[in-house]
mmCIF file of C-alpha atoms and ligand atoms in Angstrom:
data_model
loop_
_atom_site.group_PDB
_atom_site.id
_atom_site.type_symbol
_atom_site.label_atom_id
_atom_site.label_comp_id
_atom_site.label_asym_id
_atom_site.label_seq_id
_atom_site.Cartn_x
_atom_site.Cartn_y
_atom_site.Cartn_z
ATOM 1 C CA UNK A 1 -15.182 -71.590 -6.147
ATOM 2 C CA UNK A 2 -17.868 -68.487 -7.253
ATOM 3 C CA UNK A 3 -16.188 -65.675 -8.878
ATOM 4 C CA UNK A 4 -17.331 -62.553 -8.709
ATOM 5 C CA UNK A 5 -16.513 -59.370 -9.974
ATOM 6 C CA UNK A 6 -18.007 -56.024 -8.265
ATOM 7 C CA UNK A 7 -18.826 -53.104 -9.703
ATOM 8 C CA UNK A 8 -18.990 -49.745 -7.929
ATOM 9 C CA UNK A 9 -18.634 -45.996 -8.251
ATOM 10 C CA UNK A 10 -18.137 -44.834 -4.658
ATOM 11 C CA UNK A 11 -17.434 -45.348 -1.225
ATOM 12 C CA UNK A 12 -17.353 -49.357 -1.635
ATOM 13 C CA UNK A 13 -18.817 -50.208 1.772
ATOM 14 C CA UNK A 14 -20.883 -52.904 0.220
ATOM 15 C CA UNK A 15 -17.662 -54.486 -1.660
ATOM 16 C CA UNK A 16 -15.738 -54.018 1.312
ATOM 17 C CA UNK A 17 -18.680 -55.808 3.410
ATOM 18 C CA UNK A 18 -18.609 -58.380 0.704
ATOM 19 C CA UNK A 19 -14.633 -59.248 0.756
ATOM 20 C CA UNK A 20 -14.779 -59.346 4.757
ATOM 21 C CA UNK A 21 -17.226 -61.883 4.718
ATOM 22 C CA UNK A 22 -15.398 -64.267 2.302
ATOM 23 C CA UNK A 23 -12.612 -63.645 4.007
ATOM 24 C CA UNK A 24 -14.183 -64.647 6.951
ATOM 25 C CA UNK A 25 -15.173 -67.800 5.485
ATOM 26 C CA UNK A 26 -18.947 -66.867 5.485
ATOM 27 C CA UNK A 27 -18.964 -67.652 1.796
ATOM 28 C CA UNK A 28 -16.922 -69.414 -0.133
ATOM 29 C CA UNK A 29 -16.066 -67.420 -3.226
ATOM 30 C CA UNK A 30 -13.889 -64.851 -3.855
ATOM 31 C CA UNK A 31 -13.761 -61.397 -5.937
ATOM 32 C CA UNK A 32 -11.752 -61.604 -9.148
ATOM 33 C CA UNK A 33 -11.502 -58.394 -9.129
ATOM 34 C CA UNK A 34 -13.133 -54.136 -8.343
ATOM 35 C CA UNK A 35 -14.175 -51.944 -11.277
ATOM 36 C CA UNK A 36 -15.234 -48.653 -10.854
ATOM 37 C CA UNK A 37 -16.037 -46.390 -13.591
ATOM 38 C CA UNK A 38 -14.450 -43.561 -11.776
ATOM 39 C CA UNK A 39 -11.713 -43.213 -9.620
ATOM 40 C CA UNK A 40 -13.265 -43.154 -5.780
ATOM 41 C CA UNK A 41 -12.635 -44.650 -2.471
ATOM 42 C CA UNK A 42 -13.818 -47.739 -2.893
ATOM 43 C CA UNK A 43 -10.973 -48.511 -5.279
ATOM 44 C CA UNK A 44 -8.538 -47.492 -2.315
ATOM 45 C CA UNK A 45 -10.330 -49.511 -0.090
ATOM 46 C CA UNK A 46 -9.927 -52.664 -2.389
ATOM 47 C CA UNK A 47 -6.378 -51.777 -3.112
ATOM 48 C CA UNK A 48 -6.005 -51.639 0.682
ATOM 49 C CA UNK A 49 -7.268 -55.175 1.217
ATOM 50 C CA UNK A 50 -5.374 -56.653 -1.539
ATOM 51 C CA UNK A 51 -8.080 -57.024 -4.612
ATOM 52 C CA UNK A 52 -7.244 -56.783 -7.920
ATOM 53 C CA UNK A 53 -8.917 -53.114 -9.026
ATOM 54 C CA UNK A 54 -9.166 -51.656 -12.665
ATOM 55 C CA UNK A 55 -11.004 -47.848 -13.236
ATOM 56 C CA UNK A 56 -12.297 -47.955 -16.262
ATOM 57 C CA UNK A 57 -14.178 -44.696 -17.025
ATOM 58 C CA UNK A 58 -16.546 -43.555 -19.835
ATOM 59 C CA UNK A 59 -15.180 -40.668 -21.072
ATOM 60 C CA UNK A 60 -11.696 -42.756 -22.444
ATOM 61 C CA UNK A 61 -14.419 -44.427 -24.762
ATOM 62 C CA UNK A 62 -16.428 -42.985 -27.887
ATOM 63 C CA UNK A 63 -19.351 -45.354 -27.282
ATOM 64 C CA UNK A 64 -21.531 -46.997 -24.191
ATOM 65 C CA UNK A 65 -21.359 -49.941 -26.063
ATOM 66 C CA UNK A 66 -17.227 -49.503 -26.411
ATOM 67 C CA UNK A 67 -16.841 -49.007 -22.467
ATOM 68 C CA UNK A 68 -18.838 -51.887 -21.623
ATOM 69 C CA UNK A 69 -16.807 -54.311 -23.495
ATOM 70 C CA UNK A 70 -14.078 -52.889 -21.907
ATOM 71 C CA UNK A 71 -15.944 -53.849 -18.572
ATOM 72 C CA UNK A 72 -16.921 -56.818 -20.154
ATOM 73 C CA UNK A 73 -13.036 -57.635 -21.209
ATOM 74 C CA UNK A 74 -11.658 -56.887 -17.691
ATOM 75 C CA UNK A 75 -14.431 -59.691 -16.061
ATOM 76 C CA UNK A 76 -13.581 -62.372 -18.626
ATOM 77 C CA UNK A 77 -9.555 -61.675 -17.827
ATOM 78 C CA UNK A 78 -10.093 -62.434 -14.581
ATOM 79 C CA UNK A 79 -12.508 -65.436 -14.856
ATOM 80 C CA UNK A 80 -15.281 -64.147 -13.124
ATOM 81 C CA UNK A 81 -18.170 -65.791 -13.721
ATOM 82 C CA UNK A 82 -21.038 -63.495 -11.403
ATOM 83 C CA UNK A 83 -21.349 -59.770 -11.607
ATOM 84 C CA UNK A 84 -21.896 -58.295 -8.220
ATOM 85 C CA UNK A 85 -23.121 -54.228 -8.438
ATOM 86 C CA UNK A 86 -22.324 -52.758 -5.534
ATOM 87 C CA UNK A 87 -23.146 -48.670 -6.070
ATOM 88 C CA UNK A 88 -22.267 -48.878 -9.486
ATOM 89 C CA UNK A 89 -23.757 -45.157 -10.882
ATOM 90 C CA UNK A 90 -24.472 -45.916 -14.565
ATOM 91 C CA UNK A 91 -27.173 -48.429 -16.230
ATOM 92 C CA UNK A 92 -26.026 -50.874 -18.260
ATOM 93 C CA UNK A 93 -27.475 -52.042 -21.642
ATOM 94 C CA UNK A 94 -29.730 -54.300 -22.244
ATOM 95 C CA UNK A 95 -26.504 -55.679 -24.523
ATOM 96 C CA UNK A 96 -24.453 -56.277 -21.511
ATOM 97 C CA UNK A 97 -26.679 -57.290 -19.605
ATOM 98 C CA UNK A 98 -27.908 -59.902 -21.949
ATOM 99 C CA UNK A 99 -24.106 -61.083 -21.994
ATOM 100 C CA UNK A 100 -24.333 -61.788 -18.457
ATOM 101 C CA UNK A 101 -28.012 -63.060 -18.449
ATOM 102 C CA UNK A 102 -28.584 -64.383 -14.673
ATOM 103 C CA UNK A 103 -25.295 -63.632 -13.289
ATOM 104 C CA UNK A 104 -25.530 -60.000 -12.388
ATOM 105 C CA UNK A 105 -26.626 -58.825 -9.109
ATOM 106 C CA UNK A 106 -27.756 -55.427 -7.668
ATOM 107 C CA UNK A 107 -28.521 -54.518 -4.358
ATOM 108 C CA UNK A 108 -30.522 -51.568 -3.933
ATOM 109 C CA UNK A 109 -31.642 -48.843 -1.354
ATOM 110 C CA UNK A 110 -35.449 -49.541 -1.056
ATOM 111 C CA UNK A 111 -38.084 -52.148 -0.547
ATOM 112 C CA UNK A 112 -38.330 -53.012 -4.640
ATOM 113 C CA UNK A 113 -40.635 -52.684 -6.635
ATOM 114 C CA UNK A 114 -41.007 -49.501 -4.682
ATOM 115 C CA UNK A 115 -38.604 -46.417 -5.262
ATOM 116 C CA UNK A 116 -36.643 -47.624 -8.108
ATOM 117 C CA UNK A 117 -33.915 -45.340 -9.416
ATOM 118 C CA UNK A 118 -32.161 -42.445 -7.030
ATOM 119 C CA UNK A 119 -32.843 -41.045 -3.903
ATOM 120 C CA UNK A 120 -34.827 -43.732 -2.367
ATOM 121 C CA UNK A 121 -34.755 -42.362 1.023
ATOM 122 C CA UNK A 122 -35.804 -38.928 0.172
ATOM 123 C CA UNK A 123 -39.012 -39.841 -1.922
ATOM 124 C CA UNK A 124 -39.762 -42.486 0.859
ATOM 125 C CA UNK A 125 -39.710 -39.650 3.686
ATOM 126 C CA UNK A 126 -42.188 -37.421 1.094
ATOM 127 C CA UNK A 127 -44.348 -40.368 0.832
ATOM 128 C CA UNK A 128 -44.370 -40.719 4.545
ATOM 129 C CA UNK A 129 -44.130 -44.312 4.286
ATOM 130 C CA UNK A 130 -43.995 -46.142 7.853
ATOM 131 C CA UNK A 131 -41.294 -48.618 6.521
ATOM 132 C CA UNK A 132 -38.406 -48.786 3.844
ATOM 133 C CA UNK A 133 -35.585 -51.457 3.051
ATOM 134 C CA UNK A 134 -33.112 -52.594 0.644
ATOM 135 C CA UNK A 135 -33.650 -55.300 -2.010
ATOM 136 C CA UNK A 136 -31.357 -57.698 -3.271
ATOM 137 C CA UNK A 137 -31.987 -58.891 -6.962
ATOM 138 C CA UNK A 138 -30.846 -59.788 -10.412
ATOM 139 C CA UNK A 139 -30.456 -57.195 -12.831
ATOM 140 C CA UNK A 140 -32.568 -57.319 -16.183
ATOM 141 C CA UNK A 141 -32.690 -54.709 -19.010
ATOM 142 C CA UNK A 142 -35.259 -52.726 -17.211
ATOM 143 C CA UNK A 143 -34.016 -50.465 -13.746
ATOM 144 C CA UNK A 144 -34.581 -52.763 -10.673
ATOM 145 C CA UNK A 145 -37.142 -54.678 -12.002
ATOM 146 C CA UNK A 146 -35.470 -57.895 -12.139
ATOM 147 C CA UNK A 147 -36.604 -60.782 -9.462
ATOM 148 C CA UNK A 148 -35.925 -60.303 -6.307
ATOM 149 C CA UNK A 149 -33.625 -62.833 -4.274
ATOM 150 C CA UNK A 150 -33.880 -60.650 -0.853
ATOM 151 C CA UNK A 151 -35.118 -58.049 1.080
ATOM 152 C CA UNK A 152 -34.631 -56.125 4.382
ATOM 153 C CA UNK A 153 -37.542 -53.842 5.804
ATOM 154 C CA UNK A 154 -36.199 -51.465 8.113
ATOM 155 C CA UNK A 155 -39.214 -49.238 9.998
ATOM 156 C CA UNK A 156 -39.245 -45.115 9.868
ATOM 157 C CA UNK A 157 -39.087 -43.785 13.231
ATOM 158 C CA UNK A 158 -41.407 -40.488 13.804
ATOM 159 C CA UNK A 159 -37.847 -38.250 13.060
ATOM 160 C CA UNK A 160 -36.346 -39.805 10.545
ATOM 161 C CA UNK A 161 -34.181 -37.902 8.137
ATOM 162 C CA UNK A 162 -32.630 -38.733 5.145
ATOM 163 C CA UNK A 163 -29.215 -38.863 6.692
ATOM 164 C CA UNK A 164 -30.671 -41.407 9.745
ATOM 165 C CA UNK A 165 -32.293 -43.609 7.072
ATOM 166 C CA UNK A 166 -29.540 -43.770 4.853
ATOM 167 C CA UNK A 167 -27.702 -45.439 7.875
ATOM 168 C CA UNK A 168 -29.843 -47.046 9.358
ATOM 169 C CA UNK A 169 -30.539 -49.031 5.839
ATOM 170 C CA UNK A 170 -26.915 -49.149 4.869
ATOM 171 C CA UNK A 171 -26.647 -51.315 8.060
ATOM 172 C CA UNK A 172 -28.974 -53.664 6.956
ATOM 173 C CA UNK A 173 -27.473 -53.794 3.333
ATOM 174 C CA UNK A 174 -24.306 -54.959 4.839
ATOM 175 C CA UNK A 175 -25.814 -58.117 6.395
ATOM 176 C CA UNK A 176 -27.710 -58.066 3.304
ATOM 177 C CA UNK A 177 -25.876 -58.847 0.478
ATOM 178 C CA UNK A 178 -23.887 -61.423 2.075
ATOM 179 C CA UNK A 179 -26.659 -63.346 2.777
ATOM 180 C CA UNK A 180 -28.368 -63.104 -0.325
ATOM 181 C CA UNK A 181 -24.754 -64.891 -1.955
ATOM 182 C CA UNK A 182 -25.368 -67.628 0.799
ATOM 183 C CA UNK A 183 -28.973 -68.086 -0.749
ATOM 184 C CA UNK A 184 -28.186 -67.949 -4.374
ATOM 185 C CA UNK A 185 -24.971 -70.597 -4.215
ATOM 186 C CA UNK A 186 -26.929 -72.616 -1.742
ATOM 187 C CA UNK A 187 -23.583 -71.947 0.937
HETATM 188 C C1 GRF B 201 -25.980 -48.449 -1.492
HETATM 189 O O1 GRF B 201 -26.973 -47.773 -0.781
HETATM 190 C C2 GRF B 201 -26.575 -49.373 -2.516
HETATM 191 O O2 GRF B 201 -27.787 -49.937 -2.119
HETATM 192 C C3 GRF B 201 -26.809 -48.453 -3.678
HETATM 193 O O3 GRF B 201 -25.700 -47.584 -3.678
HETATM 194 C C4 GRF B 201 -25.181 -47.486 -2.359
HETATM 195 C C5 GRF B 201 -23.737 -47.879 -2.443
HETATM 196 O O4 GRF B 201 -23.065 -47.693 -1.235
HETATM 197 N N1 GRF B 201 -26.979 -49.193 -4.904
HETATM 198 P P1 GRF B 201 -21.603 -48.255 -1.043
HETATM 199 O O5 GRF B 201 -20.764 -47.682 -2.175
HETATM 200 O O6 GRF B 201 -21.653 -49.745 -1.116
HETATM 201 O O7 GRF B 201 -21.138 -47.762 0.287
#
């Protein structure tokens, strides 16, 4: 059985996507446990569906270093052995990263190695690029650089705004990241 922890900061629809697919026996593995560095929905959401949840913000810690062990801690206590991020809003170190080297997992808003960072959908529109994505990968000490596993391209209609994109892609995500666990466990 995989174990996976998830890490997020927000609204959780990825986790949430994530946890109905195991539990609809698309994949076989199951998450150990949510942490979010912040109180948000997507710790309700996980609550609501019976996961095991832990908040574990930055501000109750002196250091970056201290907070990720604390991250760190809560994954070994529950035996996970992947890291899945799934929105999580702060970049890790190369320290903890290097802890986990080959098990964590990002998915992110744009066709990678294009648009790293925030507001993919934005700088895409500005660019007036005719297509856009999201990218499933593993996570290395540099921002969504590390090798890709998967990747959705979604195509920019003539009136796209930010707010259709972000749907529109968020969609895709969903079947996404699912898929991409399928292709790394070879389910
Ligand atoms: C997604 O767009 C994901 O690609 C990005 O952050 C967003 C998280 O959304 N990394 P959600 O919290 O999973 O709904």
């Amino acid at each position: 059985m995989i174990r996976l922890a998830v890490l997020i900061s927000g609204r959780g629809s990825n986790m949430i996507r994530l946890a109905k697919a195991i539990k609809d026996y698309e994949i076989a593995a199951k998450i150990t446990v949510v942490i979010s560095n912040r109180r948000c929905t997507g710790i309700t959401l996980a609550q609501n569906c019976g996961l095991a949840t832990k908040v574990i913000k930055r501000k109750d810690f002196n250091t970056q270093a201290e907070h990720e062990a604390a991250i760190a801690a809560a994954i070994h206590y529950h035996r996970s052995t992947y890291v899945f991020l799934a929105g999580y809003m702060a970049i890790l170190s190369g320290d903890f990263v290097n802890q986990f080297a080959g098990r964590i997992i990002n998915i992110h808003p744009s066709l990678l190695p294009k648009y790293k960072g925030l507001n993919t959908h934005k700088r895409a529109l500005m660019n007036k690029e005719k297509y856009s994505g999201c990218t499933v990968h593993y996570v290395n000490s540099r921002l969504d650089s590390g090798k890709i596993i998967l990747q959705k391209r979604v195509k920019i209609s003539k009136n796209e705004t930010e707010k259709t994109l972000t749907r529109k892609i968020l969609i895709q995500e969903h079947k996404l990241y699912p898929k991409a666990i399928s292709k790394i466990f070879n389910l």
